[in-house]
CSV table of C-alpha atoms in Angstrom, one decimal:
chain,number,residue,atom,x,y,z
A,436,MET,CA,0.0,0.0,0.0
A,437,THR,CA,2.9,2.4,0.8
A,438,CYS,CA,4.3,2.0,-2.7
A,439,LEU,CA,0.9,2.5,-4.3
A,440,ILE,CA,0.3,5.7,-2.3
A,441,CYS,CA,3.7,7.0,-3.4
A,442,ILE,CA,2.9,6.3,-7.1
A,443,ILE,CA,-0.5,8.0,-6.8
A,444,LEU,CA,1.0,11.1,-5.2
A,445,CYS,CA,3.6,11.3,-8.0
A,446,ILE,CA,1.1,10.9,-10.8
A,447,ILE,CA,-1.4,13.5,-9.4
A,448,THR,CA,1.3,16.1,-8.8
A,449,LEU,CA,2.9,15.5,-12.2
A,450,ALA,CA,-0.5,15.8,-13.9
A,451,ILE,CA,-1.2,19.2,-12.2
A,452,TYR,CA,2.2,20.8,-12.7
A,453,PHE,CA,3.4,19.3,-16.0
A,454,GLN,CA,2.0,22.4,-17.7
A,455,VAL,CA,5.1,24.3,-16.4
A,456,THR,CA,7.1,22.8,-19.2
A,457,ASP,CA,5.5,25.3,-21.5
A,458,HIS,CA,6.1,28.3,-19.1
A,459,GLN,CA,8.7,31.1,-19.6
A,460,PHE,CA,11.2,32.5,-17.1
A,461,VAL,CA,9.5,35.2,-15.0
A,462,PHE,CA,10.3,38.0,-12.6
A,463,ASP,CA,13.5,37.3,-10.6
A,464,ASP,CA,14.7,34.6,-13.0
A,465,VAL,CA,16.7,37.4,-14.5
A,466,SER,CA,18.9,37.7,-11.5
A,467,TYR,CA,19.3,34.0,-11.0
A,468,ILE,CA,19.6,32.7,-14.6
A,469,THR,CA,18.9,34.8,-17.7
A,470,GLU,CA,21.3,37.6,-16.9
A,471,ASN,CA,23.6,35.7,-14.6
A,472,THR,CA,26.7,34.8,-16.6
A,473,HIS,CA,28.2,32.6,-13.9
A,474,VAL,CA,25.1,30.4,-13.7
A,475,GLN,CA,24.8,30.3,-17.5
A,476,LYS,CA,28.3,28.9,-17.9
A,477,GLY,CA,27.3,25.8,-15.9
A,478,LEU,CA,29.4,23.8,-13.4
A,479,SER,CA,33.1,24.6,-13.2
A,480,LEU,CA,35.6,25.0,-10.4
A,481,ASP,CA,35.6,28.8,-10.8
A,482,ASN,CA,31.8,29.0,-10.7
A,483,ILE,CA,31.6,26.6,-7.7
A,484,ILE,CA,34.1,28.9,-5.8
A,485,TRP,CA,32.0,32.0,-6.9
A,486,SER,CA,28.8,30.4,-5.6
A,487,LEU,CA,30.3,30.2,-2.1
A,488,THR,CA,30.6,34.0,-1.8
A,489,ALA,CA,28.1,35.2,-4.3
A,490,ASN,CA,25.3,37.6,-3.3
A,491,VAL,CA,22.4,37.0,-5.6
A,492,ALA,CA,19.1,38.7,-4.9
A,493,CYS,CA,20.6,39.7,-1.5
A,494,ASN,CA,20.8,36.0,-0.4
A,495,TRP,CA,23.6,33.5,0.3
A,496,HIS,CA,22.5,30.1,-1.1
A,497,PRO,CA,25.4,28.4,-2.9
A,498,MET,CA,23.5,25.0,-3.2
A,499,THR,CA,20.6,26.8,-5.0
A,500,LEU,CA,23.0,28.5,-7.4
A,501,LEU,CA,24.8,25.2,-8.1
A,502,SER,CA,21.4,23.6,-8.9
A,503,HIS,CA,20.7,26.4,-11.4
A,504,MET,CA,24.2,25.8,-12.9
A,505,VAL,CA,23.4,22.1,-13.4
A,506,ASP,CA,20.2,23.1,-15.2
A,507,CYS,CA,22.0,25.5,-17.5
A,508,HIS,CA,24.6,22.8,-18.2
A,509,LEU,CA,21.9,20.3,-19.2
A,510,SER,CA,19.2,22.6,-20.7
A,511,GLY,CA,20.9,25.9,-21.5
A,512,LEU,CA,18.4,28.7,-21.3
A,513,ASN,CA,15.4,26.5,-22.2
A,514,PRO,CA,12.9,27.2,-19.4
A,515,ALA,CA,11.4,23.8,-19.7
A,516,GLY,CA,14.4,22.0,-18.3
A,517,HIS,CA,14.6,24.4,-15.3
A,518,HIS,CA,10.9,24.0,-14.5
A,519,VAL,CA,11.1,20.2,-14.7
A,520,THR,CA,13.9,20.2,-12.1
A,521,SER,CA,11.8,22.2,-9.7
A,522,LEU,CA,8.8,19.9,-10.3
A,523,LEU,CA,10.8,16.8,-9.7
A,524,PHE,CA,12.0,18.2,-6.3
A,525,HIS,CA,8.4,19.0,-5.4
A,526,ILE,CA,7.4,15.4,-6.2
A,527,ILE,CA,10.3,14.0,-4.3
A,528,ASN,CA,9.5,16.2,-1.3
A,529,THR,CA,5.9,15.0,-1.3
A,530,VAL,CA,7.0,11.4,-1.2
A,531,LEU,CA,9.7,12.1,1.4
A,532,LEU,CA,7.2,13.8,3.6
A,533,PHE,CA,4.8,10.9,3.4
A,534,LEU,CA,7.6,8.4,4.2
A,535,VAL,CA,9.1,10.4,7.0
A,536,LEU,CA,5.7,10.9,8.8
A,537,LYS,CA,4.8,7.2,8.3
A,538,LYS,CA,8.2,6.2,9.7
A,539,MET,CA,7.7,8.4,12.8
A,540,THR,CA,4.0,7.7,13.5
A,541,ALA,CA,3.2,4.4,11.8
A,542,ALA,CA,0.0,6.2,10.7
A,543,LEU,CA,-0.4,5.4,7.0
A,544,TRP,CA,-3.5,7.3,6.0
A,545,GLN,CA,-2.8,10.4,8.1
A,546,SER,CA,0.7,10.6,6.6
A,547,ALA,CA,-0.7,10.2,3.1
A,548,PHE,CA,-3.3,13.0,3.7
A,549,VAL,CA,-0.6,15.4,4.9
A,550,ALA,CA,1.6,14.6,1.9
A,551,ALA,CA,-1.4,15.0,-0.5
A,552,LEU,CA,-2.3,18.5,1.0
A,553,PHE,CA,1.4,19.4,0.6
A,554,ALA,CA,1.5,18.3,-3.0
A,555,LEU,CA,-1.8,19.8,-4.1
A,556,HIS,CA,-2.4,23.0,-2.1
A,557,PRO,CA,-2.5,26.2,-4.3
A,558,LEU,CA,-0.4,28.2,-1.8
A,559,HIS,CA,2.6,26.0,-2.9
A,560,VAL,CA,2.3,26.8,-6.6
A,561,GLU,CA,4.7,29.8,-6.2
A,562,SER,CA,7.4,27.6,-4.8
A,563,VAL,CA,7.1,25.1,-7.7
A,564,ALA,CA,6.2,27.1,-10.8
A,565,TRP,CA,8.7,29.9,-10.2
A,566,VAL,CA,12.2,28.8,-11.1
A,567,SER,CA,13.8,31.4,-8.8
A,568,GLU,CA,12.1,29.7,-5.9
A,569,ARG,CA,14.2,26.6,-6.5
A,570,LYS,CA,15.6,27.5,-3.1
A,571,ASP,CA,12.2,26.5,-1.5
A,572,VAL,CA,11.9,23.0,-3.1
A,573,LEU,CA,15.7,22.3,-2.7
A,574,SER,CA,15.9,23.5,0.9
A,575,THR,CA,12.8,21.5,1.8
A,576,PHE,CA,14.4,18.4,0.3
A,577,PHE,CA,17.3,18.8,2.6
A,578,TRP,CA,15.0,19.6,5.5
A,579,LEU,CA,13.1,16.3,5.0
A,580,MET,CA,16.3,14.4,4.6
A,581,THR,CA,17.5,15.9,7.9
A,582,MET,CA,14.3,14.7,9.5
A,583,TRP,CA,14.7,11.3,8.0
A,584,ARG,CA,18.3,10.9,9.3
A,585,TYR,CA,17.2,12.3,12.7
A,586,VAL,CA,14.5,9.7,13.0
A,587,LEU,CA,17.1,7.0,12.3
A,588,TYR,CA,19.5,8.6,14.8
A,589,SER,CA,16.8,8.8,17.5
A,590,GLN,CA,16.1,5.1,17.1
A,591,ASN,CA,19.8,4.2,17.3
A,592,PRO,CA,22.0,7.1,18.4
A,593,GLY,CA,25.5,7.1,17.0
A,594,PHE,CA,28.2,9.5,15.8
A,595,MET,CA,27.9,8.8,12.1
A,596,ARG,CA,24.1,9.1,12.2
A,597,TYR,CA,24.4,12.4,14.0
A,598,LEU,CA,27.0,13.6,11.4
A,599,ALA,CA,24.5,12.8,8.7
A,600,VAL,CA,21.9,15.0,10.4
A,601,LEU,CA,24.5,17.9,10.6
A,602,LEU,CA,25.4,17.4,6.9
A,603,PHE,CA,21.8,17.7,5.6
A,604,LEU,CA,21.1,20.6,7.9
A,605,VAL,CA,24.2,22.5,6.4
A,606,LEU,CA,23.1,21.7,2.9
A,607,GLY,CA,19.6,22.9,3.7
A,608,LEU,CA,20.9,26.2,5.1
A,609,MET,CA,23.1,26.6,1.9
A,610,SER,CA,19.9,26.3,-0.1
A,611,LYS,CA,17.8,28.8,1.8
A,612,PRO,CA,18.4,30.3,5.3
A,613,MET,CA,14.7,29.7,6.3
A,614,VAL,CA,15.9,26.3,7.4
A,615,VAL,CA,17.3,27.9,10.6
A,616,THR,CA,14.2,26.8,12.5
A,617,LEU,CA,14.8,23.1,11.8
A,618,PRO,CA,16.6,22.3,15.2
A,619,PHE,CA,13.6,23.7,17.0
A,620,VAL,CA,11.3,21.5,15.0
A,621,LEU,CA,13.4,18.5,15.9
A,622,LEU,CA,12.8,19.3,19.5
A,623,LEU,CA,9.0,19.3,18.8
A,624,LEU,CA,9.4,15.9,17.1
A,625,ASP,CA,11.2,14.7,20.2
A,626,TYR,CA,8.0,15.4,22.1
A,627,TRP,CA,5.7,14.0,19.5
A,628,PRO,CA,5.7,11.6,17.7
A,629,LEU,CA,9.1,10.3,18.7
A,630,LYS,CA,8.3,10.6,22.4
A,631,ARG,CA,11.9,11.0,23.4
A,632,PHE,CA,10.9,13.2,26.3
A,633,GLN,CA,9.2,10.3,27.9
A,634,SER,CA,12.1,7.9,27.5
A,635,GLY,CA,14.0,6.9,30.7
A,636,HIS,CA,17.3,7.7,29.0
A,637,PHE,CA,16.4,11.3,28.0
A,638,ASN,CA,15.2,14.5,29.6
A,639,ALA,CA,14.5,17.9,28.2
A,640,ARG,CA,17.9,19.3,29.2
A,641,ARG,CA,19.8,16.4,27.5
A,642,LEU,CA,17.7,16.7,24.3
A,643,VAL,CA,18.5,20.4,24.1
A,644,LEU,CA,22.3,19.9,24.8
A,645,GLU,CA,22.2,17.2,22.1
A,646,LYS,CA,21.3,19.8,19.5
A,647,ILE,CA,23.9,22.5,20.5
A,648,PRO,CA,26.0,21.7,17.4
A,649,LEU,CA,22.9,22.3,15.3
A,650,PHE,CA,22.2,25.6,17.0
A,651,ILE,CA,25.8,26.7,16.4
A,652,ILE,CA,25.5,26.0,12.7
A,653,VAL,CA,22.1,27.8,12.6
A,654,ALA,CA,23.6,30.9,14.4
A,655,ALA,CA,26.4,31.1,11.9
A,656,SER,CA,23.9,30.9,9.1
A,657,CYS,CA,21.9,33.8,10.6
A,658,ILE,CA,25.0,36.0,10.8
A,659,ILE,CA,25.9,35.2,7.2
A,660,THR,CA,22.4,35.7,5.9
A,661,PHE,CA,21.9,39.1,7.7
A,662,HIS,CA,25.3,40.3,6.4
A,663,PHE,CA,24.4,39.4,2.7
A,664,GLN,CA,20.9,40.9,3.0
A,665,ASN,CA,22.1,44.0,4.8
A,666,THR,CA,25.0,44.7,2.4
A,667,GLY,CA,22.6,44.1,-0.5
A,668,GLY,CA,20.2,46.7,0.7
A,669,ALA,CA,17.3,44.4,1.2
A,670,VAL,CA,16.9,44.9,5.0
A,671,ALA,CA,14.6,47.9,5.7
A,672,SER,CA,15.5,50.1,8.6
A,673,LEU,CA,13.3,50.8,11.6
A,674,ASP,CA,12.9,54.4,10.2
A,675,VAL,CA,11.1,52.9,7.2
A,676,TYR,CA,9.2,50.2,9.0
A,677,PRO,CA,9.0,50.8,12.8
A,678,PHE,CA,8.9,47.8,15.0
A,679,TYR,CA,5.3,48.2,16.0
A,680,VAL,CA,4.3,48.3,12.3
A,681,ARG,CA,6.3,45.1,11.7
A,682,ALA,CA,4.7,43.4,14.7
A,683,ALA,CA,1.2,44.3,13.6
A,684,ASN,CA,1.9,43.1,10.1
A,685,ALA,CA,3.3,39.8,11.5
A,686,SER,CA,0.3,39.1,13.6
A,687,VAL,CA,-2.0,39.7,10.6
A,688,ALA,CA,0.2,37.7,8.3
A,689,TYR,CA,0.0,34.7,10.6
A,690,MET,CA,-3.8,34.9,10.4
A,691,SER,CA,-3.9,35.6,6.7
A,692,TYR,CA,-1.9,32.5,5.8
A,693,ILE,CA,-4.4,30.3,7.7
A,694,ILE,CA,-7.3,32.1,5.9
A,695,LYS,CA,-5.6,31.5,2.6
A,696,MET,CA,-5.1,27.9,3.5
A,697,PHE,CA,-8.9,27.5,3.9
A,698,TRP,CA,-9.8,29.9,1.0
A,699,PRO,CA,-6.9,29.8,-1.5
A,700,PHE,CA,-8.2,32.4,-3.9
A,701,ASN,CA,-6.8,35.8,-5.0
A,702,LEU,CA,-3.3,34.5,-4.6
A,703,ALA,CA,-0.6,36.9,-5.9
A,704,VAL,CA,3.2,37.0,-6.4
A,705,LEU,CA,3.5,40.1,-4.2
A,706,TYR,CA,1.2,41.5,-1.5
A,707,PRO,CA,2.0,45.2,-1.0
A,708,TYR,CA,3.2,46.2,2.5
A,709,THR,CA,0.9,48.7,4.2
A,710,LYS,CA,1.5,50.7,7.4
A,711,ALA,CA,-2.3,51.4,7.8
A,712,ILE,CA,-3.6,48.1,9.0
A,713,PRO,CA,-7.0,48.5,10.7
A,714,LEU,CA,-6.7,48.2,14.5
A,715,GLY,CA,-9.6,45.7,14.7
A,716,GLN,CA,-7.8,43.4,12.3
A,717,ILE,CA,-4.6,43.6,14.5
A,718,ILE,CA,-6.4,42.9,17.7
A,719,GLY,CA,-8.5,40.1,16.2
A,720,SER,CA,-5.4,38.4,14.8
A,721,CYS,CA,-3.5,38.7,18.1
A,722,LEU,CA,-6.5,37.3,20.0
A,723,PHE,CA,-6.8,34.4,17.6
A,724,LEU,CA,-3.1,33.5,17.9
A,725,LEU,CA,-3.2,33.7,21.7
A,726,LEU,CA,-6.4,31.6,21.9
A,727,ILE,CA,-5.1,28.8,19.7
A,728,THR,CA,-1.7,28.8,21.5
A,729,PHE,CA,-3.5,28.6,24.9
A,730,PHE,CA,-5.7,25.8,23.6
A,731,ALA,CA,-2.7,23.9,22.1
A,732,LEU,CA,-0.9,24.1,25.5
A,733,SER,CA,-3.9,23.1,27.5
A,734,VAL,CA,-4.4,19.8,25.5
A,735,ILE,CA,-0.7,19.0,25.0
A,736,LYS,CA,-0.7,15.9,27.2
A,737,ARG,CA,-3.8,14.4,25.6
A,738,HIS,CA,-3.4,15.6,22.0
A,739,ALA,CA,0.3,16.4,21.6
A,740,TYR,CA,0.0,16.6,17.8
A,741,ILE,CA,-2.0,19.8,18.1
A,742,ALA,CA,0.7,21.6,20.0
A,743,VAL,CA,3.5,20.2,17.8
A,744,GLY,CA,1.6,21.2,14.6
A,745,TRP,CA,0.8,24.6,15.9
A,746,PHE,CA,4.2,25.5,17.1
A,747,TRP,CA,5.7,24.0,13.9
A,748,TYR,CA,3.6,26.6,12.0
A,749,LEU,CA,4.4,29.5,14.3
A,750,GLY,CA,8.1,28.8,14.6
A,751,THR,CA,9.0,28.0,11.0
A,752,LEU,CA,7.4,31.3,9.9
A,753,VAL,CA,9.5,33.4,12.3
A,754,PRO,CA,12.4,34.0,9.8
A,755,VAL,CA,10.0,35.4,7.1
A,756,ILE,CA,7.2,36.9,9.2
A,757,GLY,CA,8.5,40.4,8.8
A,758,LEU,CA,10.1,41.3,12.2
A,759,VAL,CA,13.2,41.7,10.1
A,760,GLN,CA,11.7,43.2,7.0
A,761,VAL,CA,13.4,42.1,3.8
A,762,GLY,CA,11.9,43.3,0.5
A,763,LEU,CA,8.6,45.0,-0.3
A,764,GLN,CA,6.2,42.2,0.5
A,765,SER,CA,3.9,42.1,3.6
A,766,MET,CA,3.7,38.3,3.1
A,767,ALA,CA,4.3,35.7,0.4
A,768,ASP,CA,2.7,32.4,-0.6
A,769,ARG,CA,6.1,30.8,-1.0
A,770,TYR,CA,6.7,31.3,2.7
A,771,THR,CA,4.1,28.6,3.6
A,772,TYR,CA,5.9,25.8,1.8
A,773,ILE,CA,7.2,24.3,5.0
A,774,PRO,CA,5.1,26.0,7.8
A,775,LEU,CA,1.7,24.7,6.6
A,776,ILE,CA,2.9,21.1,7.2
A,777,GLY,CA,2.2,21.8,10.9
A,778,ILE,CA,-1.4,22.8,10.2
A,779,PHE,CA,-1.9,19.8,7.9
A,780,ILE,CA,-0.7,17.5,10.7
A,781,ILE,CA,-3.3,19.0,13.1
A,782,PHE,CA,-6.1,18.2,10.6
A,783,ALA,CA,-4.8,14.8,9.6
A,784,TRP,CA,-4.8,13.6,13.1
A,785,GLY,CA,-7.4,15.8,14.6
A,786,VAL,CA,-10.4,15.2,12.3
A,787,PRO,CA,-10.4,11.4,12.6
A,788,GLU,CA,-10.2,11.7,16.3
A,789,LEU,CA,-13.0,14.2,16.3
A,790,LEU,CA,-15.2,11.8,14.3
A,791,SER,CA,-14.1,8.7,16.2
A,792,ARG,CA,-17.6,8.0,17.6
A,793,TRP,CA,-19.4,8.6,14.3
A,794,GLN,CA,-21.0,5.5,12.9
A,795,TYR,CA,-19.9,6.3,9.3
A,796,LYS,CA,-16.5,7.7,10.1
A,797,THR,CA,-14.5,5.7,7.5
A,798,ALA,CA,-16.9,6.4,4.6
A,799,GLY,CA,-17.3,10.0,5.7
A,800,LEU,CA,-13.5,10.6,5.9
A,801,ALA,CA,-13.0,8.9,2.5
A,802,ILE,CA,-15.6,11.0,0.7
A,803,GLY,CA,-14.6,14.2,2.4
A,804,THR,CA,-11.0,13.7,1.6
A,805,ALA,CA,-11.8,12.9,-2.1
A,806,ILE,CA,-13.9,16.0,-2.4
A,807,LEU,CA,-11.3,18.2,-0.7
A,808,LEU,CA,-8.4,17.0,-2.8
A,809,SER,CA,-10.4,17.2,-6.0
A,810,VAL,CA,-11.3,20.9,-5.3
A,811,LEU,CA,-7.6,21.7,-4.5
A,812,THR,CA,-6.5,20.0,-7.6
A,813,VAL,CA,-8.7,22.2,-9.8
A,814,ILE,CA,-7.7,25.4,-8.0
A,815,THR,CA,-4.0,24.6,-8.2
A,816,PHE,CA,-4.2,23.6,-11.9
A,817,ILE,CA,-5.7,27.1,-12.6
A,818,GLN,CA,-3.2,28.9,-10.3
A,819,VAL,CA,-0.3,27.3,-12.2
A,820,GLN,CA,-1.5,28.8,-15.4
A,821,TYR,CA,-1.0,32.3,-14.1
A,822,TRP,CA,2.8,31.6,-13.9
A,823,LYS,CA,3.1,31.1,-17.7
A,824,SER,CA,4.7,34.5,-18.4
A,825,ASN,CA,5.3,37.9,-16.8
A,826,ILE,CA,2.2,39.3,-18.5
A,827,THR,CA,-0.1,36.5,-17.2
A,828,LEU,CA,1.5,36.6,-13.8
A,829,PHE,CA,1.2,40.4,-13.2
A,830,GLU,CA,-2.1,40.8,-15.0
A,831,HIS,CA,-3.5,38.4,-12.4
A,832,THR,CA,-1.6,40.2,-9.6
A,833,VAL,CA,-2.9,43.7,-10.4
A,834,HIS,CA,-6.4,42.1,-10.7
A,835,VAL,CA,-6.4,40.5,-7.2
A,836,THR,CA,-4.5,43.1,-5.2
A,837,THR,CA,-5.1,46.8,-4.5
A,838,ASP,CA,-2.7,49.7,-5.1
A,839,ASN,CA,0.1,47.3,-6.1
A,840,TYR,CA,2.6,49.8,-7.6
A,841,PHE,CA,5.3,47.1,-7.9
A,842,ALA,CA,3.0,44.8,-9.9
A,843,HIS,CA,1.9,47.6,-12.3
A,844,ASN,CA,5.5,48.5,-12.9
A,845,SER,CA,6.4,44.8,-13.6
A,846,LEU,CA,3.4,44.4,-15.9
A,847,GLY,CA,4.5,47.6,-17.7
A,848,ALA,CA,8.0,46.2,-18.2
A,849,ALA,CA,6.6,43.0,-19.6
A,850,TYR,CA,4.5,44.9,-22.1
A,851,ALA,CA,7.4,47.1,-23.0
A,852,LYS,CA,9.5,44.0,-23.7
A,853,ASN,CA,6.7,42.8,-26.1
A,854,ASP,CA,6.7,46.2,-27.8
A,855,ASN,CA,3.2,47.0,-26.5
A,856,ILE,CA,4.2,50.6,-25.6
A,857,PRO,CA,0.7,52.0,-24.9
A,858,GLU,CA,-0.1,49.3,-22.3
A,859,ALA,CA,3.4,49.6,-20.9
A,860,SER,CA,3.0,53.4,-20.4
A,861,ARG,CA,-0.4,53.0,-18.9
A,862,HIS,CA,0.9,50.7,-16.2
A,863,PHE,CA,4.0,52.8,-15.5
A,864,TYR,CA,1.8,55.9,-15.0
A,865,GLU,CA,-0.5,53.8,-12.7
A,866,SER,CA,2.5,52.7,-10.7
A,867,LEU,CA,3.5,56.3,-10.2
A,868,ARG,CA,0.0,57.4,-9.3
A,869,ILE,CA,0.1,54.9,-6.4
A,870,ASN,CA,3.7,55.6,-5.5
A,871,PRO,CA,5.1,58.8,-7.0
A,872,ALA,CA,8.6,58.1,-5.5
A,873,PHE,CA,9.0,54.6,-7.1
A,874,SER,CA,12.3,55.0,-9.0
A,875,LYS,CA,12.0,51.9,-11.2
A,876,ALA,CA,8.7,53.1,-12.7
A,877,HIS,CA,10.3,56.6,-13.3
A,878,ASN,CA,13.3,54.9,-15.0
A,879,ASN,CA,11.1,52.6,-17.1
A,880,LEU,CA,8.9,55.4,-18.2
A,881,GLY,CA,12.0,57.5,-19.0
A,882,ALA,CA,13.3,54.8,-21.3
A,883,ILE,CA,10.0,54.8,-23.2
A,884,LEU,CA,9.9,58.5,-23.5
A,885,ILE,CA,13.5,58.5,-24.9
A,886,ASN,CA,12.5,56.1,-27.6
A,887,GLN,CA,9.5,58.4,-28.4
A,888,GLY,CA,11.8,61.4,-28.7
A,889,ASN,CA,10.3,63.2,-25.7
A,890,TYR,CA,13.7,63.9,-24.1
A,891,ASP,CA,12.7,66.7,-21.7
A,892,GLU,CA,9.9,64.6,-20.1
A,893,ALA,CA,12.3,61.6,-20.0
A,894,ILE,CA,14.9,63.7,-18.2
A,895,ARG,CA,12.3,64.8,-15.7
A,896,HIS,CA,11.4,61.3,-14.8
A,897,LEU,CA,15.0,60.1,-14.7
A,898,SER,CA,15.9,63.0,-12.4
A,899,ILE,CA,13.3,61.9,-9.9
A,900,ALA,CA,14.5,58.3,-10.2
A,901,LEU,CA,18.1,59.4,-9.4
A,902,ARG,CA,17.0,61.7,-6.6
A,903,VAL,CA,15.3,58.7,-4.9
A,904,SER,CA,18.0,56.2,-5.8
A,905,PRO,CA,21.3,57.9,-6.4
A,906,ASP,CA,23.1,54.7,-7.2
A,907,TYR,CA,20.6,53.5,-9.8
A,908,ALA,CA,23.0,52.5,-12.6
A,909,GLU,CA,20.3,51.9,-15.3
A,910,ALA,CA,18.7,55.3,-14.6
A,911,HIS,CA,22.2,57.0,-15.0
A,912,ASN,CA,22.7,55.2,-18.3
A,913,ASN,CA,19.3,56.3,-19.6
A,914,MET,CA,20.0,59.8,-18.4
A,915,GLY,CA,23.2,59.8,-20.4
A,916,VAL,CA,21.3,58.6,-23.5
A,917,ALA,CA,18.8,61.4,-23.2
A,918,MET,CA,21.5,64.0,-22.7
A,919,GLU,CA,23.4,62.6,-25.8
A,920,ARG,CA,20.2,62.8,-27.9
A,921,LEU,CA,19.9,66.5,-26.9
A,922,GLY,CA,23.5,67.1,-27.8
A,923,LYS,CA,24.6,67.7,-24.2
A,924,ILE,CA,27.7,65.6,-24.6
């Protein structure tokens, strides 16, 4: 039965996502692949050394860069090959999640249900259909391999088995720094389902001490990551986003992810950050988080899976919840790739227990599961289609979000690349209407105006772009072109 479930999970996931083989590179794929000469040259000693110190998109993730190099070595700049690799990792992660949960709990159907939700949920489309998010699927692969090796170590402790845990943790951190929460998750697994806290040979203090090498590695990764993000200019200062604004956004984001898990519609590649969150929404989110946390702690002895699943969700989101604000987004679907596993665990074990006295429990669960997974399959299939190109992606984004100046600018850039200048100009102007100080839109509009021969207006926009972003190289170049056209050599 285990093999059959693995085959079914692979077939369904492949059927939904196979359409990505016809998709283009989008958005940040420029930084990672299409304009990254090191990655395009494929694997070599020089490029491997470069990957160990490279700062790409304000991140340090050499394993991710190496995986892109392998893709370029095999497929060149054909997007299909890159998409297939990400899809294969998602399929492998799905099967690994099922096998690891089954290994820990011996619960076949609950483990299969969690894996199916992981494979089919629309919130995970961004991590799979966007080549730049290779870091999600790759880091999760190493995350699950770390869990697998840790389960084997917990059953029969030994130096070599512990070394394997360390190795996969390091590889995960070198794929995406979000893996820093993994040692804390291993402590949760010690409580349930491994039940090492209840063993006569172990106590809480010893289990924590056992993981000190893991925590040291994680601390080093945090320092490296902050350095790369800070030097790359991705970390917003407290002047831009005060801590109380970040805390409010974090509480609302925790709630919003759960809402989107139940109602996965209007998903977007970027949700604009807002400082004007309604007070009622903040209070409601905080109360919800506190109530669920109190409930999870109150039933921890009788229903340990609730506490483990809930704290898995809360803890694994901490690096990306916005307390250290990186980028323009208030939240992102890709951030749920690992955290939602915790919520899935709660439902997989909780619903059967809730219905334990129902006469038609088995039939009801089977029918309900079939309906749920069928609905998710359809929604996910549709969501994948939005990632076909920059135009389809950002058209959908501006449709489902409000005042998204970044999405309007990105859509304008996509239209400009396709020589649809009227549509490009319309979206650049809309971006500037929402955010008059957005330098990228000023620069992009300036480039169009230069090509139209409107040099004075182009210079006006480029001047604003350079006033906002003095080190904006492309805007300086465009300004030079405009001046040259006017004879101001």
